[in-house]
Coordinates of C-alpha atoms and ligand atoms in Angstrom, one line a residue:
X9 CA 0.0 0.0 0.0
X10 CA 1.4 3.4 -1.0
X11 CA 1.8 5.7 2.0
X12 CA -0.8 8.5 1.7
X13 CA 0.0 12.2 2.1
X14 CA -2.1 15.4 1.8
X15 CA 0.7 17.0 -0.1
X16 CA 3.8 15.5 -1.9
X17 CA 6.3 17.9 -3.2
X18 CA 8.9 17.0 -5.9
X19 CA 11.9 19.1 -5.3
X20 CA 13.3 20.7 -2.2
X21 CA 14.7 24.0 -3.7
X22 CA 13.5 27.4 -2.4
X23 CA 10.1 26.8 -4.1
X24 CA 9.6 23.2 -2.9
X25 CA 11.0 23.3 0.6
X26 CA 9.1 26.5 1.4
X27 CA 5.9 25.0 0.1
X28 CA 6.5 21.9 2.3
X29 CA 7.1 23.9 5.4
X30 CA 4.0 26.1 4.8
X31 CA 1.8 23.1 4.0
X32 CA 3.0 21.3 7.2
X33 CA 2.3 24.5 9.2
X34 CA -1.2 24.4 7.9
X35 CA -1.7 20.9 9.3
X36 CA -1.3 19.0 6.0
X37 CA 0.5 15.7 6.1
X38 CA 3.5 16.6 3.8
X39 CA 6.3 14.8 2.1
X40 CA 9.2 16.4 0.1
X41 CA 11.3 14.4 -2.3
X42 CA 14.8 15.5 -3.5
X43 CA 17.8 13.8 -5.0
X44 CA 20.5 16.6 -4.7
X45 CA 23.8 15.4 -3.2
X46 CA 26.2 17.9 -1.6
X47 CA 29.9 18.0 -2.1
X48 CA 30.3 15.2 0.5
X49 CA 27.9 12.9 -1.5
X50 CA 25.2 13.2 1.2
X51 CA 21.6 14.4 0.7
X52 CA 21.5 18.2 0.7
X53 CA 18.2 20.0 0.8
X54 CA 17.8 23.5 -0.6
X55 CA 18.3 22.9 -4.4
X56 CA 20.5 25.0 -6.6
X57 CA 19.9 28.2 -4.5
X58 CA 21.5 26.8 -1.4
X59 CA 23.9 24.4 -2.8
X60 CA 25.3 26.0 -6.0
X61 CA 23.5 29.3 -6.4
X62 CA 22.4 32.3 -4.4
X63 CA 24.0 31.4 -1.0
X64 CA 27.5 30.1 -2.1
X65 CA 27.8 32.9 -4.7
X66 CA 27.1 35.5 -2.1
X67 CA 29.7 34.0 0.2
X68 CA 32.4 34.2 -2.6
X69 CA 31.2 37.7 -3.6
X70 CA 31.7 38.9 0.0
X71 CA 35.1 37.3 0.4
X72 CA 36.3 38.6 -3.0
X73 CA 34.9 42.1 -2.2
X74 CA 36.9 42.2 1.1
X75 CA 40.1 41.3 -0.8
X76 CA 39.4 43.8 -3.6
X77 CA 38.8 46.6 -1.1
X78 CA 42.1 45.8 0.7
X79 CA 43.9 46.6 -2.6
X80 CA 41.6 49.3 -3.9
X81 CA 39.8 51.3 -1.3
X82 CA 41.5 50.9 2.0
X83 CA 44.1 53.5 1.1
X84 CA 41.6 56.4 1.1
X85 CA 40.6 55.5 4.6
X86 CA 44.3 55.8 5.6
X87 CA 44.7 52.1 6.0
X88 CA 47.6 50.4 4.3
X89 CA 47.5 46.7 3.6
X90 CA 50.5 45.9 1.4
X91 CA 51.0 42.4 -0.1
X92 CA 47.5 41.2 0.8
X93 CA 47.1 37.5 -0.2
X94 CA 44.0 35.4 -0.7
X95 CA 44.0 31.7 0.1
X96 CA 41.4 30.4 -2.3
X97 CA 41.0 27.0 -0.5
X98 CA 40.1 28.8 2.7
X99 CA 37.7 31.1 0.9
X100 CA 36.0 28.1 -0.8
X101 CA 36.0 26.2 2.5
X102 CA 34.1 29.0 4.2
X103 CA 31.6 29.0 1.4
X104 CA 31.1 25.2 1.8
X105 CA 30.6 25.6 5.6
X106 CA 27.9 28.2 5.0
X107 CA 26.2 25.9 2.5
X108 CA 26.3 23.0 4.9
X109 CA 24.9 25.1 7.7
X110 CA 21.9 26.2 5.6
X111 CA 21.1 22.8 3.9
X112 CA 21.3 21.2 7.4
X113 CA 19.0 24.0 8.6
X114 CA 16.3 22.9 6.2
X115 CA 16.6 19.3 7.3
X116 CA 16.0 20.6 10.9
X117 CA 13.1 22.8 9.8
X118 CA 11.6 19.7 8.1
X119 CA 11.9 17.8 11.4
X120 CA 10.4 20.6 13.5
X121 CA 7.5 21.0 11.1
X122 CA 7.0 17.2 10.6
X123 CA 7.7 17.2 6.9
X124 CA 8.8 13.7 5.8
X125 CA 11.8 14.0 3.5
X126 CA 12.5 11.3 0.8
X127 CA 16.0 11.2 -0.7
X128 CA 15.5 10.1 -4.3
X129 CA 14.1 11.1 -7.7
X130 CA 10.4 11.8 -7.8
X131 CA 8.2 11.1 -10.8
X132 CA 4.6 12.0 -11.1
X133 CA 2.4 9.0 -12.1
X134 CA -1.3 8.8 -13.0
X135 CA -3.9 9.4 -10.3
X136 CA -1.7 11.6 -8.1
X137 CA 0.8 8.8 -7.3
X138 CA 4.4 9.7 -7.0
X139 CA 7.2 7.2 -7.6
X140 CA 10.5 7.8 -5.6
X141 CA 13.6 6.1 -6.9
X142 CA 16.4 6.0 -4.4
X143 CA 20.1 6.3 -5.2
X144 CA 20.4 2.4 -5.0
X145 CA 17.6 2.1 -7.6
X146 CA 14.9 0.9 -5.2
X147 CA 11.5 2.3 -5.8
X148 CA 8.5 3.2 -3.6
X149 CA 5.2 4.8 -4.4
X150 CA 3.5 7.6 -2.5
X151 CA -0.1 8.6 -2.9
X152 CA -1.2 12.2 -2.5
X153 CA -4.3 14.4 -2.6
X154 CA -2.1 17.2 -3.9
X155 CA 1.3 17.1 -5.7
X156 CA 3.5 20.1 -6.2
X157 CA 6.1 19.9 -8.9
X158 CA 9.1 22.1 -7.9
X159 CA 11.9 20.6 -9.9
X160 CA 13.7 23.8 -10.7
X161 CA 16.0 24.5 -13.6
X162 CA 19.5 23.5 -14.9
X163 CA 22.1 25.4 -16.8
X164 CA 21.7 25.6 -20.6
X165 CA 24.6 23.8 -22.3
X166 CA 26.0 25.0 -25.6
X167 CA 26.6 22.1 -28.0
X168 CA 30.0 23.6 -29.0
X169 CA 31.1 24.3 -25.4
X170 CA 30.0 21.3 -23.4
X171 CA 30.6 21.3 -19.7
X172 CA 33.5 19.0 -18.7
X173 CA 33.5 20.1 -15.0
X174 CA 37.2 21.0 -15.2
X175 CA 37.9 23.5 -18.0
X176 CA 34.4 24.3 -19.2
X177 CA 32.1 24.8 -16.2
X178 CA 28.7 26.0 -15.2
X179 CA 27.9 28.1 -12.1
X180 CA 28.6 25.2 -9.8
X181 CA 32.0 24.6 -11.3
X182 CA 32.9 28.3 -11.1
X183 CA 32.2 28.3 -7.3
X184 CA 34.8 25.6 -6.8
X185 CA 38.0 26.6 -8.6
X186 CA 40.8 25.6 -6.4
X187 CA 42.9 28.5 -7.5
X188 CA 42.3 31.8 -9.2
X189 CA 42.4 31.1 -13.0
X190 CA 44.9 33.5 -14.7
X191 CA 42.5 34.0 -17.6
X192 CA 38.8 33.4 -17.2
X193 CA 36.4 33.4 -20.2
X194 CA 32.7 33.9 -19.5
X195 CA 29.9 33.2 -22.1
X196 CA 26.9 35.4 -21.3
X197 CA 26.9 38.8 -19.5
X198 CA 23.7 37.9 -17.5
X199 CA 23.3 37.6 -13.8
X200 CA 25.6 34.6 -13.3
X201 CA 28.3 35.8 -15.7
X202 CA 28.5 39.2 -14.1
X203 CA 28.4 37.9 -10.5
X204 CA 30.9 35.1 -10.9
X205 CA 33.0 37.1 -13.4
X206 CA 33.2 39.8 -10.7
X207 CA 34.3 37.3 -8.0
X208 CA 37.3 36.0 -10.0
X209 CA 38.2 39.4 -11.4
X210 CA 38.5 40.8 -7.9
X211 CA 40.8 37.9 -7.0
X212 CA 43.1 38.7 -9.9
X213 CA 41.7 36.8 -13.0
X214 CA 41.9 38.5 -16.4
X215 CA 38.2 38.2 -17.2
X216 CA 36.6 38.4 -20.6
X217 CA 32.8 38.2 -20.9
X218 CA 31.4 37.4 -24.3
X219 CA 27.7 38.4 -24.7
X220 CA 25.6 37.6 -27.8
X221 CA 23.2 40.5 -27.5
X222 CA 24.3 43.9 -28.8
X223 CA 22.9 45.7 -25.7
X224 CA 24.4 45.3 -22.2
X225 CA 22.0 44.1 -19.5
X226 CA 19.0 44.4 -21.8
X227 CA 16.5 43.4 -19.1
X228 CA 17.5 46.4 -16.9
X229 CA 16.6 50.0 -17.3
X230 CA 18.9 51.6 -20.0
X231 CA 20.3 54.2 -17.6
X232 CA 21.2 51.6 -15.1
X233 CA 22.8 49.4 -17.7
X234 CA 24.9 52.4 -18.9
X235 CA 26.2 53.2 -15.4
X236 CA 26.8 49.5 -14.7
X237 CA 28.9 49.1 -17.9
X238 CA 31.0 52.2 -17.0
X239 CA 31.6 50.9 -13.4
X240 CA 32.4 47.3 -14.5
X241 CA 34.8 48.7 -17.2
X242 CA 36.6 50.7 -14.4
X243 CA 37.1 47.5 -12.5
X244 CA 38.7 45.9 -15.5
X245 CA 35.9 43.5 -16.5
X246 CA 36.2 43.2 -20.3
X247 CA 32.7 42.7 -21.8
X248 CA 32.4 42.1 -25.6
X249 CA 28.8 42.7 -26.8
X250 CA 27.3 41.3 -30.0
X251 CA 29.8 38.5 -29.9
X252 CA 28.9 34.9 -30.8
X253 CA 30.9 31.9 -29.7
X254 CA 31.3 29.3 -32.4
X255 CA 34.0 27.0 -30.9
X256 CA 35.5 26.1 -27.5
X257 CA 38.3 23.5 -27.7
X258 CA 40.1 22.2 -24.6
X259 CA 43.8 21.9 -25.5
X260 CA 46.0 20.7 -22.6
X261 CA 45.1 23.0 -19.7
X262 CA 43.7 25.8 -21.9
X263 CA 40.4 26.5 -23.6
X264 CA 40.7 28.0 -27.1
X265 CA 37.7 30.1 -28.1
X266 CA 36.6 31.2 -31.5
X267 CA 33.9 33.9 -31.6
X268 CA 32.6 36.4 -34.0
X269 CA 32.5 39.9 -32.6
X270 CA 31.9 43.4 -34.1
X271 CA 35.2 43.3 -35.9
X272 CA 34.9 39.8 -37.3
X273 CA 36.2 36.4 -36.1
X274 CA 38.4 36.4 -33.1
X275 CA 40.4 33.9 -31.0
X276 CA 40.8 33.9 -27.2
X277 CA 42.7 31.5 -25.0
X278 CA 41.6 31.1 -21.4
X279 CA 42.4 28.8 -18.5
X280 CA 38.8 28.3 -17.5
X281 CA 35.5 28.9 -19.3
X282 CA 32.3 29.6 -17.5
X283 CA 29.2 29.1 -19.7
X284 CA 26.3 31.2 -18.2
X285 CA 23.8 31.6 -21.1
X286 CA 20.7 31.0 -19.0
X287 CA 18.9 28.1 -17.4
X288 CA 16.1 25.8 -18.7
X289 CA 13.2 24.4 -16.7
X290 CA 14.0 20.9 -15.5
X291 CA 11.2 18.5 -16.0
X292 CA 13.2 15.6 -17.6
X293 CA 11.7 12.3 -16.5
X294 CA 9.4 14.0 -13.9
X295 CA 6.1 13.5 -15.7
X296 CA 5.0 9.9 -16.1
X297 CA 2.7 8.7 -18.9
X298 CA -1.0 9.7 -18.7
X299 CA -0.7 12.4 -16.1
X300 CA -2.2 15.0 -18.4
X301 CA 0.3 17.7 -17.2
X302 CA 1.4 19.9 -20.2
X303 CA 4.7 21.5 -20.8
X304 CA 5.4 24.4 -23.2
X305 CA 7.9 24.8 -26.0
X306 CA 10.6 25.6 -23.4
X307 CA 9.9 22.5 -21.3
X308 CA 8.1 24.5 -18.5
X309 CA 5.1 23.0 -16.8
X310 CA 2.0 24.9 -18.0
X311 CA 0.2 26.5 -15.1
X312 CA -2.5 29.2 -14.6
X313 CA -2.2 32.3 -12.4
X314 CA -2.6 30.2 -9.3
X315 CA 0.1 27.7 -10.3
X316 CA -2.5 25.0 -11.1
X317 CA -1.7 22.7 -14.0
X318 CA -5.4 22.2 -14.9
X319 CA -5.2 18.6 -13.6
X320 CA -7.0 18.0 -10.3
X321 CA -4.5 18.2 -7.4
X322 CA -1.4 18.9 -9.5
X323 CA 0.4 22.2 -9.1
X324 CA 3.8 23.5 -10.2
X325 CA 6.0 26.3 -8.7
X326 CA 9.4 28.0 -9.1
X327 CA 11.9 27.8 -12.0
X328 CA 10.0 24.9 -13.7
X329 CA 7.1 27.3 -14.6
X330 CA 6.7 30.6 -16.4
X331 CA 8.0 33.9 -14.8
X332 CA 11.4 35.0 -13.7
X333 CA 13.8 32.3 -12.5
X334 CA 14.3 33.8 -9.0
X335 CA 14.4 32.0 -5.7
X336 CA 12.1 34.4 -4.0
X337 CA 9.5 34.2 -6.7
X338 CA 9.5 30.4 -6.4
X339 CA 9.2 30.6 -2.6
X340 CA 6.2 32.8 -2.7
X341 CA 4.6 30.6 -5.2
X342 CA 5.2 27.6 -2.9
X343 CA 3.5 29.5 0.0
X344 CA 0.6 30.5 -2.2
X345 CA -0.1 27.0 -3.4
X346 CA 0.2 25.5 0.1
X347 CA -2.3 28.1 1.2
X348 CA -4.7 27.5 -1.7
X349 CA -4.6 23.7 -1.0
X350 CA -5.5 24.5 2.7
X351 CA -8.5 26.5 1.5
X352 CA -6.9 30.0 2.0
X353 CA -6.3 32.8 -0.5
X354 CA -2.7 32.3 -1.7
X355 CA -1.5 34.7 -4.4
X356 CA 1.7 36.0 -5.9
X357 CA 1.9 39.4 -7.7
X358 CA 4.5 38.7 -10.5
X359 CA 4.5 42.5 -11.3
X360 CA 6.3 43.4 -8.1
X361 CA 9.0 40.7 -8.0
X362 CA 12.3 42.5 -7.2
X363 CA 15.4 41.7 -9.3
X364 CA 18.9 42.0 -7.8
X365 CA 22.3 41.5 -9.3
X366 CA 25.0 41.3 -6.6
X367 CA 27.8 43.0 -8.5
X368 CA 29.7 46.1 -7.2
X369 CA 27.8 48.4 -7.4
X370 CA 24.7 46.3 -6.8
X371 CA 21.8 46.5 -9.2
X372 CA 18.2 46.2 -8.2
X373 CA 14.8 47.0 -9.7
X374 CA 11.1 46.4 -9.4
X375 CA 8.4 47.1 -11.9
X376 CA 8.7 48.6 -15.4
X377 CA 11.6 50.1 -17.1
X378 CA 11.3 53.3 -19.2
X379 CA 11.5 51.2 -22.4
X380 CA 8.6 49.0 -21.2
X381 CA 6.5 52.1 -20.3
X382 CA 7.1 53.4 -23.8
X383 CA 6.3 50.1 -25.4
X384 CA 3.1 49.8 -23.4
X385 CA 2.1 53.5 -24.3
X386 CA 2.0 54.4 -20.6
X387 CA 2.6 58.2 -20.0
X388 CA 5.2 58.5 -17.3
X389 CA 7.5 60.9 -15.5
X390 CA 10.8 60.1 -13.8
X391 CA 12.9 61.4 -10.9
X392 CA 16.4 60.3 -10.1
X393 CA 19.1 61.0 -7.5
X394 CA 22.8 60.1 -7.4
X395 CA 24.5 58.4 -4.4
X396 CA 27.4 60.9 -4.9
X397 CA 25.1 63.5 -3.2
X398 CA 24.2 61.2 -0.3
X399 CA 26.3 61.8 2.8
X400 CA 26.2 58.2 4.0
X401 CA 27.3 56.9 0.6
X402 CA 30.2 59.3 0.4
X403 CA 31.2 58.6 4.0
X404 CA 31.2 54.9 3.1
X405 CA 33.4 55.7 0.0
X406 CA 30.5 54.2 -2.1
X407 CA 29.4 57.2 -4.3
X408 CA 28.7 55.3 -7.5
X409 CA 25.2 54.9 -8.8
X410 CA 21.7 56.4 -8.4
X411 CA 18.0 55.7 -7.8
X412 CA 15.4 56.3 -10.5
X413 CA 11.7 56.4 -9.8
X414 CA 9.2 56.0 -12.7
X415 CA 5.7 57.2 -11.9
X416 CA 2.5 57.5 -14.0
X417 CA 2.4 61.0 -15.6
X418 CA -1.3 61.5 -14.6
X419 CA -2.0 59.3 -11.5
X420 CA 1.6 59.5 -10.0
X421 CA 1.3 55.7 -9.2
X422 CA 4.8 54.2 -9.0
X423 CA 5.4 52.1 -12.1
X424 CA 9.0 51.1 -11.4
X425 CA 12.1 51.9 -9.3
X426 CA 15.6 51.2 -10.6
X427 CA 18.6 51.3 -8.4
X428 CA 22.4 50.9 -8.8
X429 CA 24.7 51.5 -5.9
X430 CA 25.8 50.2 -2.5
X431 CA 23.3 47.9 -0.7
X432 CA 20.5 48.5 -3.2
X433 CA 19.6 44.8 -2.8
X434 CA 18.2 46.0 0.6
X435 CA 16.9 49.4 -0.5
X436 CA 14.7 47.8 -3.2
X437 CA 12.5 46.3 -0.5
X438 CA 11.0 49.7 0.4
X439 CA 10.1 50.2 -3.3
X440 CA 8.4 46.8 -3.5
X441 CA 6.3 47.6 -0.5
X442 CA 5.4 51.0 -2.0
X443 CA 4.4 49.4 -5.3
X444 CA 2.5 46.5 -3.6
X445 CA 0.5 49.1 -1.7
X446 CA -0.2 50.9 -5.0
X447 CA 1.8 53.9 -3.7
X448 CA 2.6 57.1 -5.6
X449 CA 5.9 58.9 -5.9
X450 CA 4.4 61.4 -3.5
X451 CA 3.8 58.7 -0.9
X452 CA 7.5 57.8 -1.0
X453 CA 8.4 61.5 -1.0
X454 CA 6.3 62.2 2.1
X455 CA 7.8 59.3 4.2
X456 CA 10.4 60.2 6.7
X457 CA 13.7 58.5 5.8
X458 CA 16.4 58.2 8.5
X459 CA 19.5 60.5 8.1
X460 CA 22.2 59.7 7.2
X461 CA 21.2 56.6 5.3
X462 CA 21.4 55.3 1.8
X463 CA 17.6 55.2 1.7
X464 CA 17.7 59.0 1.4
X465 CA 18.5 58.4 -2.3
X466 CA 15.1 56.7 -2.7
X467 CA 13.4 59.6 -0.9
X468 CA 15.2 62.2 -3.0
X469 CA 14.5 60.3 -6.3
X470 CA 10.8 60.3 -5.4
X471 CA 11.0 64.0 -4.6
X472 CA 12.7 64.6 -7.9
X473 CA 9.7 63.2 -9.8
X474 CA 8.0 66.5 -9.1
X475 CA 11.3 68.5 -9.3
X476 CA 11.5 69.1 -5.6
X477 CA 14.7 67.1 -4.7
X478 CA 16.5 69.1 -2.0
X479 CA 20.1 68.1 -2.4
X480 CA 20.4 68.6 -6.2
X481 CA 19.4 71.0 -8.9
X482 CA 16.0 70.1 -10.3
Ligands
NAD528 P1 20.7 35.2 -17.8 O1 19.5 35.0 -18.6 O2 20.7 36.2 -16.7 O3 21.9 35.7 -18.8 C1 22.3 34.9 -19.9 C2 23.0 35.8 -20.9 O4 23.7 35.0 -21.8 C3 22.1 36.7 -21.6 O5 22.6 38.0 -21.6 C4 22.1 36.2 -23.0 O6 21.9 37.2 -24.0 C5 23.5 35.6 -23.1 N1 23.6 34.5 -24.1 C6 22.7 33.5 -24.4 N2 23.3 32.7 -25.4 C7 24.5 33.2 -25.6 C8 25.6 32.7 -26.5 N3 25.5 31.6 -27.2 N4 26.8 33.4 -26.5 C9 26.9 34.5 -25.7 N5 25.9 35.0 -24.9 C10 24.8 34.3 -24.8 O7 21.2 33.7 -17.3 P2 22.3 33.3 -16.3 O8 23.2 34.4 -15.9 O9 22.8 32.0 -16.8 O10 21.4 33.0 -15.0 C11 20.4 31.9 -15.1 C12 19.2 32.2 -14.3 O11 19.5 32.2 -12.9 C13 18.6 33.5 -14.6 O12 17.2 33.4 -14.9 C14 18.8 34.4 -13.4 O13 17.7 35.2 -13.2 C15 19.0 33.4 -12.3 N6 20.0 33.9 -11.4 C16 19.6 34.9 -10.6 C17 20.5 35.5 -9.7 C18 20.1 36.7 -8.9 O14 18.9 36.9 -8.7 N7 21.1 37.5 -8.4 C19 21.8 35.1 -9.7 C20 22.2 34.0 -10.5 C21 21.2 33.4 -11.3

């Protein structure tokens, strides 16, 4: 007899494990299946985010930032730190410890909340049965009233630059180099390319990023992308736009690249190549015959606005469905589905999902860009304010960047906020709240912001929408 659950979740990434905890909190008998193994070969909950994504990359970004600052910004504070060295093994070891702490933390939360974990590969069968195949090949079947598919995404592989885990790597490989590569090639100037390219650049790599699109950071607001390009160039990150890789050959300990750029065909030799050209929804082998669950042309599970697949009791959340591939979006979908299953009103507003790129300066935004407002024929006005005129930013020696608020020209409702600068990953939260509460630029402008803080840039940008910023000419 198959063990019976109220909810069985396939995948324990940030979408799946959060759904499991919320479902269990709501009194539902919950199981969560995952087959991810950590570096020690043991089960590791948390999916790509905790094991090879958000958390480990932030650990390395922080270590590399400290090292970079030693050589580049300590001097202005009157601090000299000559001959600073970085021990890459210690840095990677610290990252691994953090990952273990957090993956272990989820196992503990499962225990506290009485979520039953299954270590193995989950496959949805007909009639809401789920087959679990353990690492030794043994199988068992679970029966559920509801199944949530939360199988995430995997890096896209280029046929002419296949991952070998040693010279040509994905994000996971680029988090585990045992020494700083002298020359690092990166394919794709997206979120991963910029974040991990920054890590190794700060540690001394000669980094070249090859990006197929002619525009830099096409998803961001154009003004933000322009400032980002200027700041990254100052740091020595070489970014070639409109460049298409055609060949990557491993020769000895080198990777020989052939690509076509603006000036024709070019060659580049690097020691490591990171391919970061996006991720694809992972649903391979997850859907058994006759389940009725549909996937789209990109392999994503088709769902409605409530993450329902259209098949009774079958839901899907996170990277394996439409919408941005962001951990926090997946987590909120997990919560919403658990609540809907429990008879509550779960909902996720995809229009106010914040984006963050953890480079230096950081980049963050919520809502529409100016280009999107134009494309949608929405009349708008903007106000912006530079961190160079914010006392706290200058005191921190972090004057780069600005905040831009876009508001409806007639109603003043905030349509988008775009930030580049120190700690904007935190500042964007205020803007999300304002948008979620359908706030206007005047609302933001009338709120008291602590002085001296970086948040004053948000305040002044909002004031600037109506040309009443205090600390700049309007
Ligand atoms: P991405 O979509 O952010 O960027 C991929 C880039 O590669 C794009 O600019 C694309 O134009 C370019 N590209 C595609 N094919 C190419 C080719 N053949 N040659 C050269 N360039 C090519 O994808 P990513 O950086 O791989 O990240 C994957 C996913 O993970 C994204 O959806 C991202 O949102 C998510 N992620 C988010 C964060 C964060 O929120 N801070 C961090 C890491 C990853």
